[in-house]
Tab-separated table of C-alpha atoms and ligand atoms in Angstrom:
chain	number	residue	atom	x	y	z
V	1	MET	CA	0.160	-24.121	0.180
V	2	ARG	CA	0.772	-20.547	-0.499
V	3	ALA	CA	-1.224	-17.713	1.147
V	4	THR	CA	-4.182	-16.020	-0.369
V	5	LEU	CA	-4.212	-12.278	-1.047
V	6	THR	CA	-7.831	-10.927	-1.623
V	7	ILE	CA	-8.115	-7.686	-3.428
V	8	ASP	CA	-11.630	-5.977	-3.181
V	9	LEU	CA	-12.206	-4.074	-6.612
V	10	ASP	CA	-15.643	-2.774	-5.312
V	11	ALA	CA	-13.824	-1.095	-2.435
V	12	ILE	CA	-11.440	0.648	-4.748
V	13	ALA	CA	-14.466	1.850	-6.660
V	14	ASP	CA	-16.073	3.053	-3.383
V	15	ASN	CA	-12.895	4.796	-2.243
V	16	TRP	CA	-12.634	6.537	-5.664
V	17	ARG	CA	-16.330	7.671	-5.542
V	18	ALA	CA	-15.811	8.937	-2.079
V	19	LEU	CA	-12.757	10.718	-2.822
V	20	ASP	CA	-14.598	12.227	-5.840
V	21	ALA	CA	-17.482	13.305	-3.571
V	22	MET	CA	-15.155	15.354	-1.414
V	23	THR	CA	-14.142	17.723	-4.378
V	24	ASN	CA	-16.133	19.752	-6.964
V	25	CYS	CA	-13.451	18.994	-9.581
V	26	GLU	CA	-12.471	15.946	-11.713
V	27	THR	CA	-10.854	13.059	-9.875
V	28	GLY	CA	-8.068	11.133	-11.439
V	29	ALA	CA	-6.658	7.847	-10.322
V	30	VAL	CA	-2.907	7.130	-9.990
V	31	VAL	CA	-2.167	3.506	-10.934
V	32	LYS	CA	1.679	3.614	-11.067
V	33	ALA	CA	3.816	0.543	-9.736
V	34	ASP	CA	1.115	-1.780	-11.106
V	35	ALA	CA	-1.813	0.009	-9.180
V	36	TYR	CA	0.456	-0.033	-5.705
V	37	GLY	CA	1.180	-3.516	-6.310
V	38	LEU	CA	-2.403	-4.732	-6.608
V	39	GLY	CA	-2.556	-5.399	-10.211
V	40	VAL	CA	-3.280	-2.755	-12.791
V	41	ALA	CA	-4.914	-5.241	-15.254
V	42	GLN	CA	-7.700	-5.695	-12.653
V	43	VAL	CA	-7.721	-2.312	-10.986
V	44	ALA	CA	-7.819	-0.106	-13.811
V	45	PRO	CA	-11.036	-1.444	-15.417
V	46	ALA	CA	-12.777	-1.270	-12.017
V	47	LEU	CA	-11.716	2.360	-11.785
V	48	TRP	CA	-12.992	3.260	-15.232
V	49	LYS	CA	-16.029	1.440	-14.500
V	50	ALA	CA	-16.444	3.654	-11.344
V	51	GLY	CA	-16.053	6.863	-13.474
V	52	ALA	CA	-12.352	7.588	-13.657
V	53	ARG	CA	-11.223	8.875	-17.099
V	54	THR	CA	-7.847	10.311	-16.353
V	55	PHE	CA	-4.968	8.040	-15.050
V	56	PHE	CA	-1.510	8.650	-13.806
V	57	VAL	CA	1.479	6.341	-14.043
V	58	ALA	CA	5.194	6.959	-13.333
V	59	LEU	CA	6.656	5.530	-16.459
V	60	ALA	CA	6.131	5.072	-20.055
V	61	GLU	CA	6.162	1.376	-19.958
V	62	GLU	CA	3.480	1.416	-17.279
V	63	GLY	CA	1.552	3.622	-19.579
V	64	ILE	CA	1.706	1.143	-22.444
V	65	GLU	CA	0.567	-1.647	-20.223
V	66	LEU	CA	-2.312	0.511	-18.823
V	67	ARG	CA	-3.655	1.478	-22.327
V	68	ARG	CA	-4.437	-2.144	-22.806
V	69	HIS	CA	-6.763	-2.292	-19.948
V	70	VAL	CA	-8.608	1.041	-20.095
V	71	GLY	CA	-8.977	1.480	-23.860
V	72	PRO	CA	-8.404	4.283	-26.144
V	73	GLU	CA	-10.505	6.981	-24.697
V	74	ALA	CA	-8.583	7.256	-21.121
V	75	LYS	CA	-6.170	9.933	-20.552
V	76	ILE	CA	-2.893	8.629	-19.488
V	77	TYR	CA	-0.345	11.072	-17.941
V	78	VAL	CA	3.313	10.031	-17.286
V	79	PHE	CA	4.944	11.432	-14.245
V	80	ALA	CA	8.610	10.948	-15.511
V	81	GLY	CA	7.828	12.990	-18.463
V	82	HIS	CA	9.791	12.309	-21.640
V	83	MET	CA	12.976	10.433	-20.790
V	84	LEU	CA	15.381	9.275	-23.354
V	85	GLY	CA	14.051	6.114	-25.093
V	86	ASP	CA	10.443	7.081	-24.309
V	87	ARG	CA	9.461	8.604	-27.867
V	88	VAL	CA	7.886	5.419	-29.523
V	89	MET	CA	6.020	4.389	-26.356
V	90	ILE	CA	4.619	7.927	-25.906
V	91	SER	CA	3.215	7.961	-29.485
V	92	ALA	CA	2.258	4.356	-29.668
V	93	GLY	CA	0.545	4.551	-26.206
V	94	ASP	CA	-0.891	7.858	-26.858
V	95	LEU	CA	0.529	8.826	-23.568
V	96	VAL	CA	0.895	12.545	-22.302
V	97	PRO	CA	4.117	13.180	-20.590
V	98	LEU	CA	4.357	15.581	-17.839
V	99	LEU	CA	7.612	17.366	-18.795
V	100	ASN	CA	10.028	18.030	-16.016
V	101	SER	CA	12.932	20.069	-17.145
V	102	LEU	CA	14.201	22.293	-19.912
V	103	ASP	CA	15.927	19.259	-21.455
V	104	GLN	CA	12.774	17.340	-21.471
V	105	ILE	CA	10.658	20.029	-23.272
V	106	ALA	CA	13.661	20.239	-25.898
V	107	ARG	CA	13.713	16.551	-26.414
V	108	PHE	CA	9.749	16.399	-26.680
V	109	LYS	CA	9.587	19.327	-29.083
V	110	GLU	CA	12.315	17.784	-31.347
V	111	ARG	CA	11.046	14.121	-31.429
V	112	LEU	CA	7.397	14.485	-30.946
V	113	PRO	CA	6.402	17.753	-32.308
V	114	GLY	CA	2.770	18.528	-32.356
V	115	ARG	CA	1.860	15.917	-29.701
V	116	PRO	CA	0.086	17.147	-26.379
V	117	TYR	CA	1.968	17.465	-23.228
V	118	GLY	CA	1.654	18.604	-19.724
V	119	LEU	CA	4.211	20.313	-17.240
V	120	GLN	CA	5.225	19.381	-13.806
V	121	ILE	CA	6.416	22.271	-11.791
V	122	ASP	CA	8.240	22.228	-8.619
V	123	THR	CA	6.872	24.202	-5.868
V	124	GLY	CA	9.175	23.128	-2.958
V	125	MET	CA	9.587	19.520	-2.918
V	126	ASN	CA	12.774	19.644	-5.206
V	127	ARG	CA	12.066	16.119	-6.652
V	128	LEU	CA	10.709	16.375	-10.030
V	129	GLY	CA	9.646	19.465	-12.109
V	130	LEU	CA	10.606	22.545	-13.734
V	131	GLU	CA	11.646	25.583	-11.405
V	132	ILE	CA	9.428	28.629	-11.933
V	133	ALA	CA	12.638	30.595	-13.057
V	134	GLU	CA	13.407	27.992	-15.711
V	135	LEU	CA	9.719	28.359	-16.924
V	136	VAL	CA	10.355	32.054	-17.753
V	137	GLU	CA	13.138	30.767	-20.119
V	138	ALA	CA	11.121	28.097	-21.718
V	139	GLY	CA	9.463	30.336	-24.278
V	140	ASP	CA	6.054	29.592	-25.610
V	141	LEU	CA	4.297	26.689	-23.919
V	142	SER	CA	0.838	25.327	-24.385
V	143	PRO	CA	0.457	22.377	-21.971
V	144	GLU	CA	-2.831	20.566	-21.751
V	145	LEU	CA	-2.277	20.187	-17.896
V	146	VAL	CA	-0.031	21.635	-15.257
V	147	ILE	CA	0.696	19.822	-12.252
V	148	SER	CA	2.741	20.132	-8.934
V	149	HIS	CA	3.032	17.860	-5.876
V	150	LEU	CA	2.974	18.639	-2.188
V	151	ALA	CA	5.757	17.270	0.001
V	152	CYS	CA	3.813	17.403	3.241
V	153	ALA	CA	0.216	16.945	2.654
V	154	ASP	CA	-0.190	14.334	5.146
V	155	THR	CA	0.658	16.706	7.698
V	156	PRO	CA	-2.094	19.339	7.513
V	157	GLU	CA	-0.497	21.823	9.803
V	158	HIS	CA	2.746	21.828	8.020
V	159	PRO	CA	3.656	25.397	6.802
V	160	GLN	CA	4.830	23.853	3.511
V	161	ASN	CA	1.496	23.173	2.147
V	162	ALA	CA	0.626	26.822	2.340
V	163	SER	CA	3.803	27.991	0.791
V	164	GLN	CA	3.373	25.318	-1.945
V	165	LEU	CA	0.018	26.302	-2.603
V	166	ALA	CA	0.987	29.843	-2.867
V	167	ALA	CA	3.842	29.008	-5.454
V	168	PHE	CA	1.450	27.003	-7.455
V	169	GLY	CA	-0.534	30.126	-8.202
V	170	PHE	CA	2.173	30.962	-10.808
V	171	ALA	CA	0.702	28.160	-13.096
V	172	ARG	CA	-2.617	29.961	-13.722
V	173	GLN	CA	-0.727	31.882	-16.242
V	174	PHE	CA	-0.970	28.994	-18.669
V	175	ASN	CA	-4.701	28.842	-19.078
V	176	ALA	CA	-4.590	24.976	-18.535
V	177	PRO	CA	-6.139	22.719	-16.141
V	178	LEU	CA	-4.239	22.457	-12.901
V	179	SER	CA	-3.595	19.596	-10.473
V	180	LEU	CA	-1.863	19.866	-7.222
V	181	SER	CA	-3.257	17.242	-4.926
V	182	ALA	CA	-2.811	13.607	-4.300
V	183	THR	CA	-4.970	11.863	-1.527
V	184	GLY	CA	-3.310	14.158	1.292
V	185	GLY	CA	-4.154	17.296	-0.674
V	186	ILE	CA	-7.717	16.362	-1.236
V	187	MET	CA	-8.002	16.227	2.668
V	188	LEU	CA	-6.612	19.750	2.864
V	189	GLY	CA	-9.760	21.228	1.425
V	190	GLN	CA	-11.084	23.072	-1.530
V	191	ASP	CA	-8.123	25.753	-1.994
V	192	TYR	CA	-5.978	22.612	-2.935
V	193	HIS	CA	-8.293	20.916	-5.333
V	194	PHE	CA	-7.980	22.943	-8.628
V	195	ASP	CA	-9.236	21.042	-11.807
V	196	ILE	CA	-8.209	17.526	-11.269
V	197	THR	CA	-6.908	15.543	-8.156
V	198	ARG	CA	-4.457	12.608	-8.399
V	199	PRO	CA	-5.320	10.221	-5.480
V	200	GLY	CA	-3.348	6.912	-5.202
V	201	ILE	CA	-3.091	5.338	-1.840
V	202	GLY	CA	-6.374	6.665	-0.666
V	203	LEU	CA	-7.914	4.233	-3.626
V	204	TYR	CA	-6.187	1.433	-2.046
V	205	GLY	CA	-7.454	1.910	1.550
V	206	GLY	CA	-4.447	3.834	3.040
V	207	LEU	CA	-3.970	6.859	4.962
V	208	PRO	CA	-4.195	9.908	4.907
V	209	PHE	CA	-7.801	8.849	3.788
V	210	ALA	CA	-8.554	7.813	7.153
V	211	ASP	CA	-12.356	7.030	6.079
V	212	ALA	CA	-11.235	4.582	3.249
V	213	THR	CA	-12.708	1.232	2.774
V	214	PRO	CA	-10.059	-1.521	3.527
V	215	VAL	CA	-9.220	-3.083	0.128
V	216	VAL	CA	-6.683	-6.033	0.950
V	217	HIS	CA	-7.034	-9.022	3.140
V	218	LEU	CA	-4.196	-11.588	3.534
V	219	SER	CA	-4.522	-14.712	5.326
V	220	LEU	CA	-1.506	-16.992	5.941
V	221	PRO	CA	-2.040	-20.797	6.296
V	222	VAL	CA	-0.792	-22.534	9.524
V	223	ILE	CA	1.836	-25.240	8.383
V	224	GLN	CA	2.224	-26.551	11.842
V	225	GLU	CA	1.826	-25.880	15.620
V	226	ARG	CA	4.131	-26.841	18.323
V	227	GLU	CA	4.478	-26.706	22.242
V	228	VAL	CA	7.436	-24.702	23.617
V	229	ALA	CA	8.329	-25.069	27.099
V	230	VAL	CA	9.703	-22.162	29.345
V	231	GLY	CA	13.118	-21.119	28.668
V	232	GLU	CA	13.099	-22.469	24.888
V	233	THR	CA	13.561	-20.170	21.966
V	234	VAL	CA	11.915	-19.517	18.619
V	235	GLY	CA	13.558	-18.668	15.188
V	236	TYR	CA	16.828	-17.405	14.004
V	237	GLY	CA	18.957	-15.945	16.375
V	238	ALA	CA	16.956	-17.207	19.250
V	239	THR	CA	15.684	-13.742	19.802
V	240	TRP	CA	12.345	-14.948	21.647
V	241	VAL	CA	12.410	-16.887	24.710
V	242	ALA	CA	9.225	-18.584	26.085
V	243	GLU	CA	8.267	-17.095	29.494
V	244	ARG	CA	5.355	-19.514	29.830
V	245	PRO	CA	4.314	-22.936	28.307
V	246	SER	CA	3.511	-21.771	24.788
V	247	PHE	CA	1.862	-22.832	21.568
V	248	ILE	CA	3.622	-21.575	18.486
V	249	ALA	CA	2.002	-21.613	14.996
V	250	THR	CA	4.246	-21.457	11.979
V	251	VAL	CA	2.651	-19.772	9.004
V	252	SER	CA	3.479	-19.732	5.253
V	253	ALA	CA	4.757	-16.650	4.134
V	254	GLY	CA	7.863	-14.259	5.030
V	255	TYR	CA	9.954	-11.586	3.943
V	256	ALA	CA	10.257	-12.867	0.472
V	257	ASP	CA	6.506	-12.115	0.116
V	258	GLY	CA	6.987	-8.442	1.412
V	259	LEU	CA	6.487	-9.234	4.962
V	260	ILE	CA	9.402	-7.355	6.025
V	261	ARG	CA	11.978	-8.730	8.475
V	262	ALA	CA	11.400	-5.454	10.729
V	263	MET	CA	7.865	-6.984	11.467
V	264	GLY	CA	9.794	-9.645	13.719
V	265	ASN	CA	8.692	-9.646	17.468
V	266	ARG	CA	6.616	-6.485	16.862
V	267	ALA	CA	3.695	-7.050	14.438
V	268	MET	CA	0.426	-9.050	15.188
V	269	LEU	CA	-1.545	-11.746	13.377
V	270	TYR	CA	-5.144	-12.168	13.790
V	271	ALA	CA	-7.499	-15.130	14.348
V	272	GLY	CA	-10.545	-13.254	13.428
V	273	ASP	CA	-10.482	-10.264	16.047
V	274	VAL	CA	-7.944	-11.848	18.349
V	275	PRO	CA	-4.416	-10.705	18.028
V	276	CYS	CA	-1.637	-13.188	18.155
V	277	PRO	CA	2.014	-11.721	18.385
V	278	VAL	CA	4.698	-12.534	15.925
V	279	VAL	CA	7.332	-14.143	17.884
V	280	GLY	CA	10.995	-14.350	16.820
V	281	ARG	CA	12.477	-13.138	13.425
V	282	VAL	CA	10.552	-13.278	10.196
V	283	SER	CA	12.265	-15.839	7.896
V	284	MET	CA	12.220	-15.733	3.977
V	285	ASP	CA	9.050	-18.107	3.867
V	286	LEU	CA	7.891	-18.431	7.429
V	287	ILE	CA	6.564	-16.468	10.308
V	288	THR	CA	6.181	-17.920	13.976
V	289	VAL	CA	3.271	-16.724	15.988
V	290	ASP	CA	2.219	-17.121	19.592
V	291	VAL	CA	-1.262	-18.733	19.814
V	292	THR	CA	-1.263	-19.752	23.258
V	293	ASP	CA	-4.212	-17.668	24.125
V	294	LEU	CA	-6.461	-19.151	21.195
V	295	ARG	CA	-8.632	-22.039	22.238
V	296	GLU	CA	-8.003	-23.558	18.961
V	297	THR	CA	-5.624	-22.655	16.228
V	298	PRO	CA	-7.375	-21.823	13.031
V	299	ASP	CA	-6.262	-23.182	9.539
V	300	GLU	CA	-5.088	-19.579	8.695
V	301	LEU	CA	-4.296	-16.450	10.390
V	302	ASP	CA	-4.884	-12.959	8.907
V	303	ILE	CA	-2.037	-10.341	8.744
V	304	LEU	CA	-4.149	-7.717	6.812
V	305	SER	CA	-7.830	-7.426	7.619
V	306	ALA	CA	-10.511	-5.142	9.077
V	307	TYR	CA	-8.664	-5.771	12.223
V	308	GLN	CA	-5.277	-4.893	11.102
V	309	THR	CA	-5.129	-2.355	8.189
V	310	ILE	CA	-2.032	-1.762	5.989
V	311	ASP	CA	-1.140	1.353	8.179
V	312	ASP	CA	-1.667	-0.770	11.394
V	313	LEU	CA	0.924	-3.258	10.101
V	314	ALA	CA	3.121	-0.495	8.826
V	315	ALA	CA	3.448	1.081	12.208
V	316	ALA	CA	4.421	-2.286	13.457
V	317	ALA	CA	7.071	-2.519	10.942
V	318	GLY	CA	8.300	1.124	11.166
V	319	THR	CA	7.198	1.929	7.625
V	320	ILE	CA	4.082	3.376	5.756
V	321	GLY	CA	1.063	1.762	4.197
V	322	TYR	CA	2.428	2.518	0.616
V	323	GLU	CA	5.510	0.265	1.183
V	324	ILE	CA	3.534	-2.465	2.770
V	325	LEU	CA	1.106	-2.597	-0.219
V	326	THR	CA	3.936	-2.158	-3.015
V	327	SER	CA	5.921	-5.056	-1.356
V	328	LEU	CA	3.332	-7.495	-1.412
V	329	GLY	CA	5.066	-10.223	-3.225
V	330	ALA	CA	4.382	-12.398	-6.269
V	331	ARG	CA	4.094	-15.599	-4.655
V	332	TYR	CA	0.583	-15.082	-3.115
V	333	HIS	CA	-2.754	-16.638	-4.644
V	334	ARG	CA	-4.392	-13.442	-5.829
V	335	ARG	CA	-8.116	-13.525	-5.657
V	336	TYR	CA	-10.112	-10.553	-6.816
V	337	VAL	CA	-13.640	-9.870	-5.657
V	338	GLY	CA	-16.160	-7.408	-7.144
V	339	GLY	CA	-15.241	-5.223	-10.082
H	401	PLP	C1	2.399	8.893	-6.415
H	401	PLP	C2	2.019	10.221	-6.651
H	401	PLP	C3	0.569	10.722	-6.524
H	401	PLP	C4	-0.422	9.828	-5.639
H	401	PLP	O1	-0.156	10.109	-4.004
H	401	PLP	P1	-0.791	9.477	-2.972
H	401	PLP	O2	-0.301	10.066	-1.937
H	401	PLP	O3	-0.677	7.762	-3.097
H	401	PLP	O4	-2.318	9.711	-3.279
H	401	PLP	C5	0.210	11.735	-7.071
H	401	PLP	N1	1.095	12.618	-7.695
H	401	PLP	C6	2.327	12.373	-7.844
H	401	PLP	C7	3.269	13.076	-8.483
H	401	PLP	C8	2.748	11.214	-7.380
H	401	PLP	O5	4.022	10.867	-7.589
């Protein structure tokens, strides 16, 4: 049987309220990429219920989907702005594009004159957004929101935070609400908060919101258990060799479920609070685990729980919590609690 991914909607609501309490401004909610892989259809209504009124998505298609789950009153901003092909979606979904370039401004003004828009300006990340020099060329603009994005907010001492903050001061000339901070920027303190924040990962229990309530729990069913003698190997490539008589449990999930192959021989699964090392390579549908030190092998072993967060697992796999979450596959039985 497939594994069960439990998603705690009350924890997401608690995290939103906790992040909101850290500022004196409005708190938005970033629900791009299907709410970081956790399911926008369930997550967005829970955030609305907690008090979120302003949402951010990456793409117009995500905005259309989100609109169905939050109703007509929610404000929905699109980070990608107005791309070719977005016109009908922007008007039908009542989406507000955050325009990123002079080309996008021209496209929007030609195709959707009179509709509301925001601007994204680049203050040093060089990923999306208008250069400040371009804004001077852009002529008369009346955005309803101006945002920029910090490249190094998860590293509070990084000098680029202060330099981006200083550059963002330019946006005050628009007399529009301003937004600079995602989760990391909220942690940097009041100077970074402006009028509305845009937390994503913190809502879903990840760093850099160190006090987040964990949101996901993932238990993998044990399919079988076997004894392995000293010198025998486990898994593809025979990369793990038993150095003692061992019990190996094989659980039902693998890299096709987002439990990336880089976890092989590095991550832990948990029997409650007892860590059991992953041994050998991760297969597409299976992971092998050393359960020798358990008195009894349980029916399931946890890979995400209070004892191993998305960031703990990410560290073992050489990645970040964001990638662990957004990789969690479509094959799990998804169980939502709370909300
Ligand atoms: C993804 C994203 C966010 C949210 O970032 P987190 O680090 O997940 O809080 C905010 N703003 C922009 C522009 C983003 O791309």
